[in-house]
PDB file of C-alpha atoms in Angstrom:
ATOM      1  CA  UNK A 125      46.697  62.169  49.037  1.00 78.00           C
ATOM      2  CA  UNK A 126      47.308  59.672  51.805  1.00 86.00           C
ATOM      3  CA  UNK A 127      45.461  56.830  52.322  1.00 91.00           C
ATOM      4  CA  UNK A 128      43.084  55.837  55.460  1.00 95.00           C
ATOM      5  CA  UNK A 129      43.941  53.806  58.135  1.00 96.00           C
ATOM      6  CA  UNK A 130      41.379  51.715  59.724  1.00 97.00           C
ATOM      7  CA  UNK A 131      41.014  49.787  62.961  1.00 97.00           C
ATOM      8  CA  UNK A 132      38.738  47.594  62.259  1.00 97.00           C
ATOM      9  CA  UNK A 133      36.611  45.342  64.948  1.00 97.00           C
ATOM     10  CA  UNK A 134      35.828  42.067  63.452  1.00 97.00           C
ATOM     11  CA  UNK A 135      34.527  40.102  66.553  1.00 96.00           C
ATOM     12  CA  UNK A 136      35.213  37.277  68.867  1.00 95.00           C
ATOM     13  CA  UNK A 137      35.487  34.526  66.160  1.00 95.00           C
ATOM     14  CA  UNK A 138      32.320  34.199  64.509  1.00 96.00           C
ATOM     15  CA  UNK A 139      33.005  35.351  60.848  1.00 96.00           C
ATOM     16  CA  UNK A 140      29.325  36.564  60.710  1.00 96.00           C
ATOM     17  CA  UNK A 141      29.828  38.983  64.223  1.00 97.00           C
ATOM     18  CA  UNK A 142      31.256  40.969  61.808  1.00 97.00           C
ATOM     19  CA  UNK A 143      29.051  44.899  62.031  1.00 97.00           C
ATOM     20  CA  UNK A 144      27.674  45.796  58.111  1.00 97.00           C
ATOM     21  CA  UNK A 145      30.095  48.532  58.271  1.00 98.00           C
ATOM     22  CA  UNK A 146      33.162  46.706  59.002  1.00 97.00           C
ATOM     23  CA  UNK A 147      32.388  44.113  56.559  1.00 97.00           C
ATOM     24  CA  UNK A 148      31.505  46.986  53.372  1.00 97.00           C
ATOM     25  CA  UNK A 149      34.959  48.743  54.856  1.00 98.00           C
ATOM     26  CA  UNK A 150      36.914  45.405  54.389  1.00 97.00           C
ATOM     27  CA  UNK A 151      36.044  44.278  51.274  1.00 96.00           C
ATOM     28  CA  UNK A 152      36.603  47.582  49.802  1.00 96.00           C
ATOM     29  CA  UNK A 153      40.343  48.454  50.757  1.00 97.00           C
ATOM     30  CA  UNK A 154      43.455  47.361  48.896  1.00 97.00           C
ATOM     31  CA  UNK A 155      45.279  46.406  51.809  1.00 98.00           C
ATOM     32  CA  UNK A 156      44.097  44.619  54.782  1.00 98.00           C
ATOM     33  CA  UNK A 157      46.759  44.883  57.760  1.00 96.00           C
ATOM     34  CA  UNK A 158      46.662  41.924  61.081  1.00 94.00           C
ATOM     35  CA  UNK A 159      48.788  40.388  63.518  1.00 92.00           C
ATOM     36  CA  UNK A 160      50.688  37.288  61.943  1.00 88.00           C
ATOM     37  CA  UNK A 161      49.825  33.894  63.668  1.00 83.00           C
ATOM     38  CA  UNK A 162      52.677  31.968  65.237  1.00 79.00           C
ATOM     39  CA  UNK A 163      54.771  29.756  63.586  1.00 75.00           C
ATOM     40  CA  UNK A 164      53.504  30.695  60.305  1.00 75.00           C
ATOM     41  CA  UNK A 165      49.783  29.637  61.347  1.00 79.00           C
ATOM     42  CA  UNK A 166      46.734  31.685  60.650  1.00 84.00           C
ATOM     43  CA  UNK A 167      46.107  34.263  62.990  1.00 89.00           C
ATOM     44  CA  UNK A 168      43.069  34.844  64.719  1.00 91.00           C
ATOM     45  CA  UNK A 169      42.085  38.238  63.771  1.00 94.00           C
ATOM     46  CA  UNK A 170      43.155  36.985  59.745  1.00 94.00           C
ATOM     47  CA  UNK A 171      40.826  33.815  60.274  1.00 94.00           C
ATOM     48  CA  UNK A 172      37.676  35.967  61.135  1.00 95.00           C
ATOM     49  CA  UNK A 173      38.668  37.894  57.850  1.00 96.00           C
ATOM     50  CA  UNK A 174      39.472  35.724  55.204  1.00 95.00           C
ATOM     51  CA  UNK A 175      36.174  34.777  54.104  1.00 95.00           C
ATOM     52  CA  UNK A 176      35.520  38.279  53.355  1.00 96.00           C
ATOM     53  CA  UNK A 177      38.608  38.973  51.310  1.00 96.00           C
ATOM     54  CA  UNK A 178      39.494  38.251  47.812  1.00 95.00           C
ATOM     55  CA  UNK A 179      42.576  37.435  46.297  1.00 94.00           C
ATOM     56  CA  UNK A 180      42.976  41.089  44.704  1.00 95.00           C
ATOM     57  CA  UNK A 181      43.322  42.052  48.090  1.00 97.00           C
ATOM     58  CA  UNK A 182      47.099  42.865  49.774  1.00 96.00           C
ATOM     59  CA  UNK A 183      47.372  41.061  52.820  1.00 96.00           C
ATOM     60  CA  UNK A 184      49.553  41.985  55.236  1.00 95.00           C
ATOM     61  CA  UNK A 185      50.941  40.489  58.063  1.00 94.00           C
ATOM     62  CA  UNK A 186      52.321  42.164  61.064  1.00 93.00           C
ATOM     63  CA  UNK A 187      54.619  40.745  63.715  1.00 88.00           C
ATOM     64  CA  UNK A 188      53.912  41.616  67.183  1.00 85.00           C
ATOM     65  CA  UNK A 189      55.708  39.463  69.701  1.00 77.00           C
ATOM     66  CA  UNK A 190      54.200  37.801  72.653  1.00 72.00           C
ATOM     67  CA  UNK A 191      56.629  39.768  75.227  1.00 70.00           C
ATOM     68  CA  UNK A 192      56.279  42.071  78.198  1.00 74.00           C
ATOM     69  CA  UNK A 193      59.664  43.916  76.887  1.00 76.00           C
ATOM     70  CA  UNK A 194      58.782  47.449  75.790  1.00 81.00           C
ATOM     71  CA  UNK A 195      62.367  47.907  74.060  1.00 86.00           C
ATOM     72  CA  UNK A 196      61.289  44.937  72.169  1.00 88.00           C
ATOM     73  CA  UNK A 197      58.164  45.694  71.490  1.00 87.00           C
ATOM     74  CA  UNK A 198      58.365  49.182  70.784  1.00 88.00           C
ATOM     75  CA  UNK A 199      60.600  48.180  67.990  1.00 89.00           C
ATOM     76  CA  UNK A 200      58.411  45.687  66.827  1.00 88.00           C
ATOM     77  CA  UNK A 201      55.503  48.531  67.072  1.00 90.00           C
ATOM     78  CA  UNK A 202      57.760  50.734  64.477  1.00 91.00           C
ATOM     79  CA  UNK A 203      58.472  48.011  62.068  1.00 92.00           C
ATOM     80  CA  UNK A 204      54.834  47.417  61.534  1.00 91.00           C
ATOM     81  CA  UNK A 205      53.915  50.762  61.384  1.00 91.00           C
ATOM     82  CA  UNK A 206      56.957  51.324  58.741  1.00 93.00           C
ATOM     83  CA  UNK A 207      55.091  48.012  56.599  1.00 94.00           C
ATOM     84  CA  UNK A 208      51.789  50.603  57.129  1.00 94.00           C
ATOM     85  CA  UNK A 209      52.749  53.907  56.041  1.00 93.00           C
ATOM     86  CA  UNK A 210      54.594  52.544  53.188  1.00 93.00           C
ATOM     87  CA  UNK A 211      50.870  51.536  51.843  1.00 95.00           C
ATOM     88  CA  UNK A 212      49.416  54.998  53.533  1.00 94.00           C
ATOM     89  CA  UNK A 213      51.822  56.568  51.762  1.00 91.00           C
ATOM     90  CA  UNK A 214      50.656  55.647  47.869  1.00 93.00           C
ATOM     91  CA  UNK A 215      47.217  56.970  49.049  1.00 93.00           C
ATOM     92  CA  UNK A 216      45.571  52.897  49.990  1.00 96.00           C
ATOM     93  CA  UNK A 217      43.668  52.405  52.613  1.00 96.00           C
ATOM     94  CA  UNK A 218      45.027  49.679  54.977  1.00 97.00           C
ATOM     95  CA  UNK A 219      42.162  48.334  56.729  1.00 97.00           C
ATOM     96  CA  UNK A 220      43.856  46.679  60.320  1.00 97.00           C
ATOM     97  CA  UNK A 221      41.825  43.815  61.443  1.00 97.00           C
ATOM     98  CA  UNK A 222      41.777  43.130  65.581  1.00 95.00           C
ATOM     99  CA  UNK A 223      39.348  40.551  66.646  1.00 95.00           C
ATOM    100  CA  UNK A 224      36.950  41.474  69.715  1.00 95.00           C
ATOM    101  CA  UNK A 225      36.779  45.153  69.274  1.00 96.00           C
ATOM    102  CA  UNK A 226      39.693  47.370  68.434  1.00 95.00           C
ATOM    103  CA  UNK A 227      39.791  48.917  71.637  1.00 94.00           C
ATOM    104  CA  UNK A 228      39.220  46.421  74.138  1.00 94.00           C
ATOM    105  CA  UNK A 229      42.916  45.463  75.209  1.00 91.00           C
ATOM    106  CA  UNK A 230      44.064  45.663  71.356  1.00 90.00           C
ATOM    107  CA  UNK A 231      47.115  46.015  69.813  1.00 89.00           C
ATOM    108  CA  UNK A 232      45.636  48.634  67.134  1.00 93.00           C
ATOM    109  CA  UNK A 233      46.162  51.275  69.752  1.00 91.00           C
ATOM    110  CA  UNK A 234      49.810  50.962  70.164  1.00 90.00           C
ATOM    111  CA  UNK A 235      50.549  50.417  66.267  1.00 91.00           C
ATOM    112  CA  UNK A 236      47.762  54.032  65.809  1.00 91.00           C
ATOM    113  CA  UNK A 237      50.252  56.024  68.311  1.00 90.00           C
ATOM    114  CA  UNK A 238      53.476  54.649  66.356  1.00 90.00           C
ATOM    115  CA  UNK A 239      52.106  55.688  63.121  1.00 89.00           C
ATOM    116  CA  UNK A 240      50.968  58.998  64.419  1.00 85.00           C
ATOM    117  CA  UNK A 241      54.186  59.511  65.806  1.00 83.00           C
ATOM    118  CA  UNK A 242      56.196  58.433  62.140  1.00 73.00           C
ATOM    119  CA  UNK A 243      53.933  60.288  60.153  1.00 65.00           C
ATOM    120  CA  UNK A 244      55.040  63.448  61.865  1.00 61.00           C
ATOM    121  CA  UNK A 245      54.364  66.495  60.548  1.00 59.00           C
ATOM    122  CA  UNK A 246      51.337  65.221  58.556  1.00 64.00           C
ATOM    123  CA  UNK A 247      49.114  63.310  60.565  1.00 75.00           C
ATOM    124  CA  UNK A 248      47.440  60.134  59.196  1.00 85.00           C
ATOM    125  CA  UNK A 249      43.690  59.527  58.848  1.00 91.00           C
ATOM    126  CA  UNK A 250      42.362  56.859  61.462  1.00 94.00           C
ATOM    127  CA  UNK A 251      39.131  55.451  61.751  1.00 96.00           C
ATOM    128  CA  UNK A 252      37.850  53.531  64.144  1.00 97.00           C
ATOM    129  CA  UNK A 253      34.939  50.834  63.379  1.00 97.00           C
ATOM    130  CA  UNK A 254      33.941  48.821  66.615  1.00 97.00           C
ATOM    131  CA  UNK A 255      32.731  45.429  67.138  1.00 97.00           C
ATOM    132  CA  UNK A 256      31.620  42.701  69.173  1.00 97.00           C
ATOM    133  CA  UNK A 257      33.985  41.916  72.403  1.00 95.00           C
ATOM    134  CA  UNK A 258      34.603  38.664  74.137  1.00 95.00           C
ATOM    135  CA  UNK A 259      32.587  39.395  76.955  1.00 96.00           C
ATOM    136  CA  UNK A 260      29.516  40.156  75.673  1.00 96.00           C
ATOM    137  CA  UNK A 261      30.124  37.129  72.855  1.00 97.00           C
ATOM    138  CA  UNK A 262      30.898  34.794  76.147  1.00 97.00           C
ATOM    139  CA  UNK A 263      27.646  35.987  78.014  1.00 97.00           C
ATOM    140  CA  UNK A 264      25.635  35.430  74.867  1.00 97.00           C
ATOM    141  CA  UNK A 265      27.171  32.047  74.660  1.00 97.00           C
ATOM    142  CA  UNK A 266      26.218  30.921  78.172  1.00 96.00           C
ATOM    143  CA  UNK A 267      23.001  32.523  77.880  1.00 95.00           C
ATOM    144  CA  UNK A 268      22.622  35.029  80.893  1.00 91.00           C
ATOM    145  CA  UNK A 269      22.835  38.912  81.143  1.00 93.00           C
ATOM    146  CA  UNK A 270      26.112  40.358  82.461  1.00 93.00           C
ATOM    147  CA  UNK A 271      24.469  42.981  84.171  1.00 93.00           C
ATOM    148  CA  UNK A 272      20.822  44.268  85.236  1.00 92.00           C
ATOM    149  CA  UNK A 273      20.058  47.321  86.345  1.00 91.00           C
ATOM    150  CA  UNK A 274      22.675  49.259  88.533  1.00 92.00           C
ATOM    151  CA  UNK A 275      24.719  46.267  88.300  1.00 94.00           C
ATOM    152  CA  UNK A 276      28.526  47.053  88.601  1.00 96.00           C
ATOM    153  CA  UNK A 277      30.696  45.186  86.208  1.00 96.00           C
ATOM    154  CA  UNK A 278      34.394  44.538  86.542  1.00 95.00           C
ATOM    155  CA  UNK A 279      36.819  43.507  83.677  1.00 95.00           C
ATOM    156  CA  UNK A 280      40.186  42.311  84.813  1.00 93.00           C
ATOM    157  CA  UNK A 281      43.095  40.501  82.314  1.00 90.00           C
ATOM    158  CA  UNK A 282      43.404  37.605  84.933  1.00 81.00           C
ATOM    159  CA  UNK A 283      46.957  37.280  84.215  1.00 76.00           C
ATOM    160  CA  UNK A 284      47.930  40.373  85.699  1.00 75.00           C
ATOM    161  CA  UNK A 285      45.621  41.366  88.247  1.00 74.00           C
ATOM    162  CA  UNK A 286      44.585  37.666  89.805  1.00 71.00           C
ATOM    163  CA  UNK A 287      45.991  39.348  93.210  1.00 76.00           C
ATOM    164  CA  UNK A 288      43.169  41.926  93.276  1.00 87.00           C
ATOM    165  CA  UNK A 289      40.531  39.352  92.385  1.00 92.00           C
ATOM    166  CA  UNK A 290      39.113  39.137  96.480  1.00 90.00           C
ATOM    167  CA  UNK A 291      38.911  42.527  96.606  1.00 91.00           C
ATOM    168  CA  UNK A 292      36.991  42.963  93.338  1.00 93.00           C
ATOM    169  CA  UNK A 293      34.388  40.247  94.497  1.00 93.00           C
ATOM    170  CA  UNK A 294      33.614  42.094  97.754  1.00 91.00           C
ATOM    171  CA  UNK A 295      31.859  44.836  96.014  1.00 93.00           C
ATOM    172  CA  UNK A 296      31.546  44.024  92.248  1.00 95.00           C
ATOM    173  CA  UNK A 297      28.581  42.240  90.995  1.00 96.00           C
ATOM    174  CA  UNK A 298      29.760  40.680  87.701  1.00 96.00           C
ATOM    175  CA  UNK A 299      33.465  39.989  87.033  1.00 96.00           C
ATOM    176  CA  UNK A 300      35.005  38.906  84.151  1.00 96.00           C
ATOM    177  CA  UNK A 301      38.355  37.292  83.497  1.00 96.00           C
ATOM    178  CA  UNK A 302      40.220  37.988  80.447  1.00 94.00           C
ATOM    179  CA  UNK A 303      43.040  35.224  79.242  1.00 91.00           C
ATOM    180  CA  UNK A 304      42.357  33.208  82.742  1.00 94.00           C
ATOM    181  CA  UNK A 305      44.397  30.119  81.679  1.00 93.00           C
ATOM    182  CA  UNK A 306      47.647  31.185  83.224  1.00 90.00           C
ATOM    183  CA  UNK A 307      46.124  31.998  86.824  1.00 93.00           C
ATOM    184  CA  UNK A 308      43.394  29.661  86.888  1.00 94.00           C
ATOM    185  CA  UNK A 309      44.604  27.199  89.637  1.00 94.00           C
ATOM    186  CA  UNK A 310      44.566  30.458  91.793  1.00 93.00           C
ATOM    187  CA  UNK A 311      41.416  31.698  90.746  1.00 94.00           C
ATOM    188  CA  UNK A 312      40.263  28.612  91.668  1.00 95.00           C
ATOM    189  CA  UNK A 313      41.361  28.683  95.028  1.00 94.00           C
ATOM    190  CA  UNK A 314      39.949  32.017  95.705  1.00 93.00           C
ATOM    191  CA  UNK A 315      36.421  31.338  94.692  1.00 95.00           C
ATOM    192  CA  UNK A 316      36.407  27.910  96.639  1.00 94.00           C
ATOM    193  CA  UNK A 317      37.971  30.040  99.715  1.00 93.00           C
ATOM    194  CA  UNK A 318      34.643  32.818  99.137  1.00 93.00           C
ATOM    195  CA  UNK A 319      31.713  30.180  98.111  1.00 94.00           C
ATOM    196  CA  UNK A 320      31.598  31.339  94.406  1.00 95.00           C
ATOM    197  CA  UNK A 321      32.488  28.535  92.368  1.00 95.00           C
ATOM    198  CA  UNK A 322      28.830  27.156  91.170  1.00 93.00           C
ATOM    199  CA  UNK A 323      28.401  31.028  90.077  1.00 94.00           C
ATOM    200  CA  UNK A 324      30.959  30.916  87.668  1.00 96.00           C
ATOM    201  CA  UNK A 325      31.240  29.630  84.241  1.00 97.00           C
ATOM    202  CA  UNK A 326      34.188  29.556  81.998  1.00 97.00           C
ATOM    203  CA  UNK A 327      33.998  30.128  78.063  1.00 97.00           C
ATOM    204  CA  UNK A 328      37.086  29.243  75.555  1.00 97.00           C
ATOM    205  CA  UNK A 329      36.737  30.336  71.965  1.00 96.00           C
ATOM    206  CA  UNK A 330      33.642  31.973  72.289  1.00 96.00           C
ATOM    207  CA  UNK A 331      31.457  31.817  69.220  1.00 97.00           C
ATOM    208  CA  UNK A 332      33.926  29.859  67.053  1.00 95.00           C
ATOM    209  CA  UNK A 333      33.803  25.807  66.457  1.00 94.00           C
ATOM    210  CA  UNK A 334      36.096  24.944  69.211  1.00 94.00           C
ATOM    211  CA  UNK A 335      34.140  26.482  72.323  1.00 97.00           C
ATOM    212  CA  UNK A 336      33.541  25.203  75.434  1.00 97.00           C
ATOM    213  CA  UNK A 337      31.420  26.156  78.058  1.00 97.00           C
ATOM    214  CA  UNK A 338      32.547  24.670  81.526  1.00 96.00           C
ATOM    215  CA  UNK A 339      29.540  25.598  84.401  1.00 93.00           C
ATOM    216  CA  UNK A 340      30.302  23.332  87.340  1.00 85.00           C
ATOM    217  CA  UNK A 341      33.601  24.611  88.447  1.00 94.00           C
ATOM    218  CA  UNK A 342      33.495  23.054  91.739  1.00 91.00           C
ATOM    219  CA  UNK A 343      35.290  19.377  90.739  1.00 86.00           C
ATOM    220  CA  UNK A 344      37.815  20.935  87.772  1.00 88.00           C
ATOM    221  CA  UNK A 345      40.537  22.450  89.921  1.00 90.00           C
ATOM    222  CA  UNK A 346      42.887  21.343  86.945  1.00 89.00           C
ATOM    223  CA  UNK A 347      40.993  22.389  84.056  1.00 92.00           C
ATOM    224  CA  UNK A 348      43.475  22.529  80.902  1.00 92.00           C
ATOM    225  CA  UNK A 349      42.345  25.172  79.261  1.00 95.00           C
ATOM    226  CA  UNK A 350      43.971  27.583  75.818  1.00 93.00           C
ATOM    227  CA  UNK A 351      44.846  31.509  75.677  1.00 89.00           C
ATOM    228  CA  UNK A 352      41.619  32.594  74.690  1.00 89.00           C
ATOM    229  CA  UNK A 353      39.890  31.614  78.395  1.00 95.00           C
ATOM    230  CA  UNK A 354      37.096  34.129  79.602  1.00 97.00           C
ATOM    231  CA  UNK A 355      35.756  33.543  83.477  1.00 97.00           C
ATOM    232  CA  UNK A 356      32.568  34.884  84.114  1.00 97.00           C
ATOM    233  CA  UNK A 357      31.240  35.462  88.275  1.00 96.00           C
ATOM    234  CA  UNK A 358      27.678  36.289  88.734  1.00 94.00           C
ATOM    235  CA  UNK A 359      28.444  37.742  92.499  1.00 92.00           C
ATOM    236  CA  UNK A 360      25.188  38.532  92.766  1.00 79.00           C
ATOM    237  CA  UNK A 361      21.331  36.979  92.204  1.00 65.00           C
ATOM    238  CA  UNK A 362      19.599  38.772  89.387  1.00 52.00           C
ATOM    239  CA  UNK A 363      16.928  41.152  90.628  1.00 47.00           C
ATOM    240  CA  UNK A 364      14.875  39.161  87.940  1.00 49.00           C
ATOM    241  CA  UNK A 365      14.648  35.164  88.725  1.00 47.00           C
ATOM    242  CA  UNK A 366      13.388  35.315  84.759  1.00 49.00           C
ATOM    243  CA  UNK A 367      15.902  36.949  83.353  1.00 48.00           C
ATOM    244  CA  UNK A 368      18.724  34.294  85.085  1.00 52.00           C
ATOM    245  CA  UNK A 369      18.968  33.374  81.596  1.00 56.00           C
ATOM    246  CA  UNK A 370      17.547  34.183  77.832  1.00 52.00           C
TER     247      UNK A 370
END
């Protein structure tokens, strides 16, 4: 019998964001699955794990290049879901670790559709555990709601969609910016241009030792900041002058 495959949500960084089921899931499986840090590093989505994991425990790293190339990275998609279904295979589970949750703008999806695709005709067994998310760890971290009432939220990956970001802020209430490092100079430039900079607050490596909250935005038109970069905009007053923040 084949073994399970599991995408498994293990948080924004915090080790103990972790959800009771994810942790009893991954320190039960032979094999735990994530994407290899750079340059032989610890990845992020490994660092959340390893003080869960024991040294019975297969660990298995999976290469997924930093690329916009779909050749390349479908390629890179198949050789990790080879490393997988080898594992599957012998009936072990393979638990796949993502930081954030597995389905928030995670690889887990791609290297799920590979496998199904490879394991043709007999499908795999996936199951999906979810976690905590960057946003909601960022908002927790600067200590204000990201939405009251029939507030609309909007979620953007800053690197790509930066262009749309006026638009969004003419009828959105919250907006948040995923990976905002890359765009930020223009960001900038497009709050200053609509009044919103002292309503936004940036957040890099949320819940982990190296965060940093940045709140006055208005004199840091250079900040310097790493990958892992979450903008939040509050367009709009909460309804609830108490509930500005916890």
């Amino acid at each position: 019998m084949a073994g399970t495959l599991y995408g498994l949500s293990v948080g924004p960084g915090d080790p103990e964001l972790i959800t009771v089921k994810a942790l009893g899931i991954l320190q039960r499986v032979p094999v735990v699955a994530f994407p290899a840090g750079l340059g032989g590093k610890l990845g992020i989505a490994e660092g959340i794990a390893a003080p869960w994991l024991t040294p019975q425990q297969i660990r298995l790293p999976l290469d997924f290049p930093y690329v916009q190339d779909g050749a390349i990275l479908r390629a890179a998609w198949q050789r990790a879901a080879q490393r997988v279904l080898e594992h599957l295979d012998q009936g072990e589970d393979v638990a796949f670790v993502c930081e954030g949750d597995v389905g928030f703008y995670s690889t887990f999806a791609y290297l799920a559709e590979t496998l199904r695709q490879e394991s043709n005709p007999i499908p795999i067994q996936i199951e999906i555990i979810p976690g905590v998310c960057s946003p909601l760890a960022a908002a927790a971290m600067v200590g204000q709601p990201l939405t009251l009432g029939g507030d609309r939220l909007v979620i953007l990956p800053a690197m790509y969609c930066a262009e749309e970001l006026e638009q969004v802020c003419g009828w959105a209430d919250t907006v948040v910016l995923l990976k905002v490092r890359s765009v930020y100079p223009q960001v900038w430039q497009v709050l200053h241009r609509l009044h919103l900079l002292n309503r936004a607050v940036v957040v890099t490596w949320a819940t982990t030792a190296k965060q940093r909250i940045y709140r006055n935005l208005e004199y840091d038109l250079h900040l310097e900041l790493p990958y892992f970069s979450i903008m939040i905009i509050q367009i709009s007053n909460p309804r609830d002058a108490n509930l500005k923040t916890w």
